[in-house]
XYZ file of C-alpha atoms in Angstrom:
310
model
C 0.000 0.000 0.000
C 1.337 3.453 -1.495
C 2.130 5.510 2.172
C 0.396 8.868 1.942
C 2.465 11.957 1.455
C 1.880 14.512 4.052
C 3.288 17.814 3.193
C 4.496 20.594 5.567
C 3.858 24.160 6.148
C 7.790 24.957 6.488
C 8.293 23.887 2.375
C 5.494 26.301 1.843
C 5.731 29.264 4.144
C 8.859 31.257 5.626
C 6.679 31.720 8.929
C 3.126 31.368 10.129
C 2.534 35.035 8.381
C 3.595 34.057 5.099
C 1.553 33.268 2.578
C 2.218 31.210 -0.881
C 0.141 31.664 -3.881
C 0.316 28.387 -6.879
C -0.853 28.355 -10.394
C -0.221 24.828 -10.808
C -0.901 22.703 -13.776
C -1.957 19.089 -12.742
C -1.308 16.759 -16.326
C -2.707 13.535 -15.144
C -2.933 12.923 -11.171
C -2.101 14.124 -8.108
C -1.881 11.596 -5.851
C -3.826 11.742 -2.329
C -2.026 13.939 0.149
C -2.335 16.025 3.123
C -1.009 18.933 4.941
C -0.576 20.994 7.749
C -1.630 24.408 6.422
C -5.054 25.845 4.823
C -5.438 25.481 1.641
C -7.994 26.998 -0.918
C -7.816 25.790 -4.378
C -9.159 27.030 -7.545
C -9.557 25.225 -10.921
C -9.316 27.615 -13.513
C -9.946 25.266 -16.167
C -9.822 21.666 -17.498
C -11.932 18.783 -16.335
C -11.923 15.547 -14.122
C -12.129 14.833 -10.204
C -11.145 15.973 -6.647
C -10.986 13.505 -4.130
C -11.503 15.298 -0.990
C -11.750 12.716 2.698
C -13.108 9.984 -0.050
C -15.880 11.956 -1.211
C -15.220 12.732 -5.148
C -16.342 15.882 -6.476
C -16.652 16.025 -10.736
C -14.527 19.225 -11.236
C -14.489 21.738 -13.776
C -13.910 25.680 -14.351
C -15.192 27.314 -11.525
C -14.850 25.102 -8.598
C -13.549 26.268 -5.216
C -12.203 24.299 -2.149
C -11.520 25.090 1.190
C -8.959 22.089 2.559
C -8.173 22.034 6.584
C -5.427 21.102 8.082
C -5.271 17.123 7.804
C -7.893 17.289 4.979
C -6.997 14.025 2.521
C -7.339 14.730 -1.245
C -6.157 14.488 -4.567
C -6.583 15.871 -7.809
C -7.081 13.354 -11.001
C -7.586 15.036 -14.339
C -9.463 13.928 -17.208
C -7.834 12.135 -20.443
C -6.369 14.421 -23.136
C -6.809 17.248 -20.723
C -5.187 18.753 -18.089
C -6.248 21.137 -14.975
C -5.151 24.263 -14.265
C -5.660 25.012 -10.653
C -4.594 27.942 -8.659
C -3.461 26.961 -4.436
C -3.584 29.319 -1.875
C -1.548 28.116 0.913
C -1.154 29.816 4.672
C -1.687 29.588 8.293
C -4.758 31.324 10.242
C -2.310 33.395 11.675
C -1.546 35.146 8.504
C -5.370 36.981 8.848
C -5.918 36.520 12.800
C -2.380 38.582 13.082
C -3.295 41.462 11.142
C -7.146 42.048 11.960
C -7.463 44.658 14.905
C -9.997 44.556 17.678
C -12.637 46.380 15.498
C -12.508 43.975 12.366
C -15.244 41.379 13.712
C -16.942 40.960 10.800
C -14.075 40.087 9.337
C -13.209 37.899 12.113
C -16.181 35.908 12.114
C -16.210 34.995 8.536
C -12.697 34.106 8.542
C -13.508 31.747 12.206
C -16.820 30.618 10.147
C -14.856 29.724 6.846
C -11.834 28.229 8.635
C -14.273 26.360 10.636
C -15.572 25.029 7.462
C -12.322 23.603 6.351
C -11.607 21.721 9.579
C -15.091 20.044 9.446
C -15.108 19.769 4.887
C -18.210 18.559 3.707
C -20.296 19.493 0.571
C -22.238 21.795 2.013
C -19.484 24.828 3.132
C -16.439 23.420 2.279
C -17.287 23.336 -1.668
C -18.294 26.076 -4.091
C -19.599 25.294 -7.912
C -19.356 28.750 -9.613
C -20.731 30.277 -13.087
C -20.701 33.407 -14.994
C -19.587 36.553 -13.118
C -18.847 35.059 -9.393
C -16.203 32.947 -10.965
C -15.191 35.863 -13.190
C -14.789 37.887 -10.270
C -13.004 34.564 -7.903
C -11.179 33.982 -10.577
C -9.749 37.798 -11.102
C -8.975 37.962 -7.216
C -6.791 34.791 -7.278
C -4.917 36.405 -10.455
C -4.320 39.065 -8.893
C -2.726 37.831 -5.498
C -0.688 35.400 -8.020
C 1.098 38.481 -9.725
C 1.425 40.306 -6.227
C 3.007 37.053 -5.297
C 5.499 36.790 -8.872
C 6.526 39.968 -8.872
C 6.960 40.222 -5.115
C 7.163 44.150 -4.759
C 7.203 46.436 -1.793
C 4.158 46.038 0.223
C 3.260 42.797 -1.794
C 1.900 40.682 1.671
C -0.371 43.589 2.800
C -2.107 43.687 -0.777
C -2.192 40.134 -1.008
C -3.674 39.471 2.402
C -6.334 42.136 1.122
C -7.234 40.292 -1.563
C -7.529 37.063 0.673
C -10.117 38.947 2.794
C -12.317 39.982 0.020
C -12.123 36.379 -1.329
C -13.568 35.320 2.119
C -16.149 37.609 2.069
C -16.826 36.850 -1.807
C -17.208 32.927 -0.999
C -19.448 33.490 1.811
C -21.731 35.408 -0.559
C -21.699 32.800 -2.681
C -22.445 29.927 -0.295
C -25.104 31.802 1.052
C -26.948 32.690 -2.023
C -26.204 28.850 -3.023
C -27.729 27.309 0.013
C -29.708 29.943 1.276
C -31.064 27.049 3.659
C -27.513 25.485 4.635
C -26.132 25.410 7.627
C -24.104 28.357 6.671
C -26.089 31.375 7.820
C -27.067 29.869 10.876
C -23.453 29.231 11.178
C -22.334 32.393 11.023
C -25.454 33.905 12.689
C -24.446 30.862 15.860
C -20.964 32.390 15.817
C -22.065 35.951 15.685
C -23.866 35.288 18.594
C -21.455 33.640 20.948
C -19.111 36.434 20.367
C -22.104 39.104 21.453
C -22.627 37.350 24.554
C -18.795 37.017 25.555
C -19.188 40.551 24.837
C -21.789 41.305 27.252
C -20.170 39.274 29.832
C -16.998 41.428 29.367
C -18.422 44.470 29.431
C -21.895 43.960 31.660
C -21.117 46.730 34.098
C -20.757 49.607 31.432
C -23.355 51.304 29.042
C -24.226 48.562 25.900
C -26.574 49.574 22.909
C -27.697 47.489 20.720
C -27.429 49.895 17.837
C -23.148 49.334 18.633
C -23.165 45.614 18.932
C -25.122 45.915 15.432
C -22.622 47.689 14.153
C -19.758 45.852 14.256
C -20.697 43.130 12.031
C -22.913 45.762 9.847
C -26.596 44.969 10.473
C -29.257 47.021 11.154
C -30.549 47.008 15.080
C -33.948 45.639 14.408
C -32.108 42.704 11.882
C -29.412 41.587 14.149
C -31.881 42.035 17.429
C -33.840 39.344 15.777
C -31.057 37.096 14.446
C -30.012 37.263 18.092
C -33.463 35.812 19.432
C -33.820 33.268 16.651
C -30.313 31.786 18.027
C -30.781 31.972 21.892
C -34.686 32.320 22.075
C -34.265 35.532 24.044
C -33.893 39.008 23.359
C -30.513 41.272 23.698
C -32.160 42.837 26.333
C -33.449 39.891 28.544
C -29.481 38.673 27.798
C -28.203 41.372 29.192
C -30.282 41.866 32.202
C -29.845 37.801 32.816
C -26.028 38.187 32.849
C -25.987 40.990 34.683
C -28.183 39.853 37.678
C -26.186 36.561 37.345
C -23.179 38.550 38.239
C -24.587 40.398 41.124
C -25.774 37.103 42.798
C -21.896 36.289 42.671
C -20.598 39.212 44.027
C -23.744 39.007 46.915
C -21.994 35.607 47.624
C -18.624 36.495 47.556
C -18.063 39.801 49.473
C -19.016 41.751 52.004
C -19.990 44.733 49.556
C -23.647 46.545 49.900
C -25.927 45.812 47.465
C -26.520 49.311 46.264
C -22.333 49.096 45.364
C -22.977 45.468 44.007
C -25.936 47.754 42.146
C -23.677 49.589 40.624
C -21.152 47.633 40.056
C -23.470 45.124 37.798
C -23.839 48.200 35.538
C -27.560 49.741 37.291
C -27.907 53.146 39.095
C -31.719 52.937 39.792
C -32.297 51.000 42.458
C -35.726 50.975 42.211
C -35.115 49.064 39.020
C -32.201 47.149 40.525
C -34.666 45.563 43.328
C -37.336 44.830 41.076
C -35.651 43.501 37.934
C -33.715 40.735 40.803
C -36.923 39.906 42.532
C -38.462 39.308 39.265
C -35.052 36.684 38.293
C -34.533 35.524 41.786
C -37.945 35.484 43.502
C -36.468 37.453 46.642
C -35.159 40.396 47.116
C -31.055 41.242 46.969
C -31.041 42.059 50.709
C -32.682 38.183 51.377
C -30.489 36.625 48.901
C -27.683 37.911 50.514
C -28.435 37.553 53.808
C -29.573 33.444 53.087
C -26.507 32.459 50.827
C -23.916 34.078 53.773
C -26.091 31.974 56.380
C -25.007 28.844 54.034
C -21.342 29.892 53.636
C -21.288 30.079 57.565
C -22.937 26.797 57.970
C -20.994 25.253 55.683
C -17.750 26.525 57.296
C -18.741 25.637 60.706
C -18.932 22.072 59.107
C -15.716 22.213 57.756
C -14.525 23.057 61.521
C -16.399 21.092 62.963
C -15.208 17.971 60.288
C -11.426 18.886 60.541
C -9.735 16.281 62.926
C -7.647 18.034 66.149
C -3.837 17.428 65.823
């Protein structure tokens, strides 16, 4: 049994910020590999099959693939033809190290596409494209391959450019493709998660929804409701649940008053304060207080009492 070649980042890549861009010409077959880098590959033309984790794919002009680390595949072209296939070939770090706090849509569809390539299937980790999306795929990958040839000043930061607006591009296409695939909810999952580690960074401090919108440019009202479709609940009911879930920690946990806790969970009405953690908590801050440091004394009594006299 042929072994199968595995083929490594440092033949590829100077460092994990490097990036390598292919126009390779596959005559007959390339046999089944794999590799520890991302790779996306696009055939520019010719005919015949991609083998990708033993699920083959009939290829043609057009066709995009986004290949994980340890993803098994091989190219096979058809007789009397040959493909012509363009590889782009780099580590995450080569977009996570150059996107700044603020780029989070960005971020996200770089997490969701990467995502994609760790976990391939049909659905996101394979793109069929006609007429002017693989005119325009096609022109971005020609581009970064003459930014990459000619190699002049500032060459990486253009290239790594074009690599984000190819991200963006595919995600376009996959979700005008499978407008019912599990790649909106995907991203919309993901976009999610990241609000609420948000929140629970930033509870104590003023949060509109208008900002969180913002950064991965929705509209309030849109993302408001993509946010409710995920978790069931609305931005505000999130917040005020995290929030209150903090307070009953810090009630716990120190010796502070709970119009300090009050405003340390991010309220300054009290009024509001009292009624908004009855509401949660069925008691009142003052009783919650009081009842969980009753437990904390009982149970260190018990620890006393337990511990054996040397």
């Amino acid at each position: 049994m042929k072994r199968l070649e595995k083929l490594y980042a440092g033949d590829y890549l100077r460092d994990k910020y490097d990036i390598t861009i292919q126009k390779a010409v596959v005559e007959d077959h390339r046999p089944k590999h794999f590799h520890d880098f991302i790779e996306i590959a696009y055939i520019a033309s010719g005919s015949g099959s991609h083998t990708v984790n033993d699920q083959e794919f009939r290829i043609a002009k057009g066709d995009l693939f986004i290949l994980g680390k340890n993803t098994v595949h091989e190219f096979q072209a058809d007789r009397e033809t040959e493909l012509l296939v363009y590889n782009c070939i780099f580590q995450p770090d080569f977009i996570e190290g150059s996107l700044g706090r603020d780029d989070e849509f960005v971020q996200l569809i770089y997490r969701y596409l990467i995502q994609s390539a760790g976990n391939f299937d049909s659905r996101n980790g394979y793109l069929k494209l006609t007429g002017t999306p693989s005119q325009e795929i096609e022109q971005i990958f020609e581009e970064m391959f003459e930014e990459y040839e000619k190699r002049e000043i500032g060459y990486i930061h253009l290239i790594r450019s074009d690599l984000v607006k190819l991200m963006i591009r595919v995600f376009r296409q996959q979700g005008k493709l499978s407008p019912d695939s599990q790649g909106p909810s995907a991203l919309n999952r993901l976009m999610v998660q990241n609000t609420i580690e948000y929140m629970e960074e930033h509870y104590a401090g003023e949060i509109q929804v208008g900002d969180l919108a913002s950064k991965y440019y929705l509209s309030p009202s849109y993302f408001s409701r993509i946010f409710k479709d995920v978790t069931g609940t609305t931005l505000v009911a999130m917040l005020q649940s995290i929030r209150i879930q903090k307070a009953c920690e810090l009630l716990k946990s120190t010796s502070r008053s709970v119009t300090e806790i009050a405003y340390d969970v991010g309220y300054q009405d009290m009024k509001y304060f009292y009624g908004l953690f009855r509401k949660q908590k069925g008691t009142s801050p003052k009783q919650y207080k009081k009842t969980h440091m009753t437990i904390t004394e009982n149970e260190e009594d018990q620890k006393v009492q337990d511990t054996p006299i040397k």
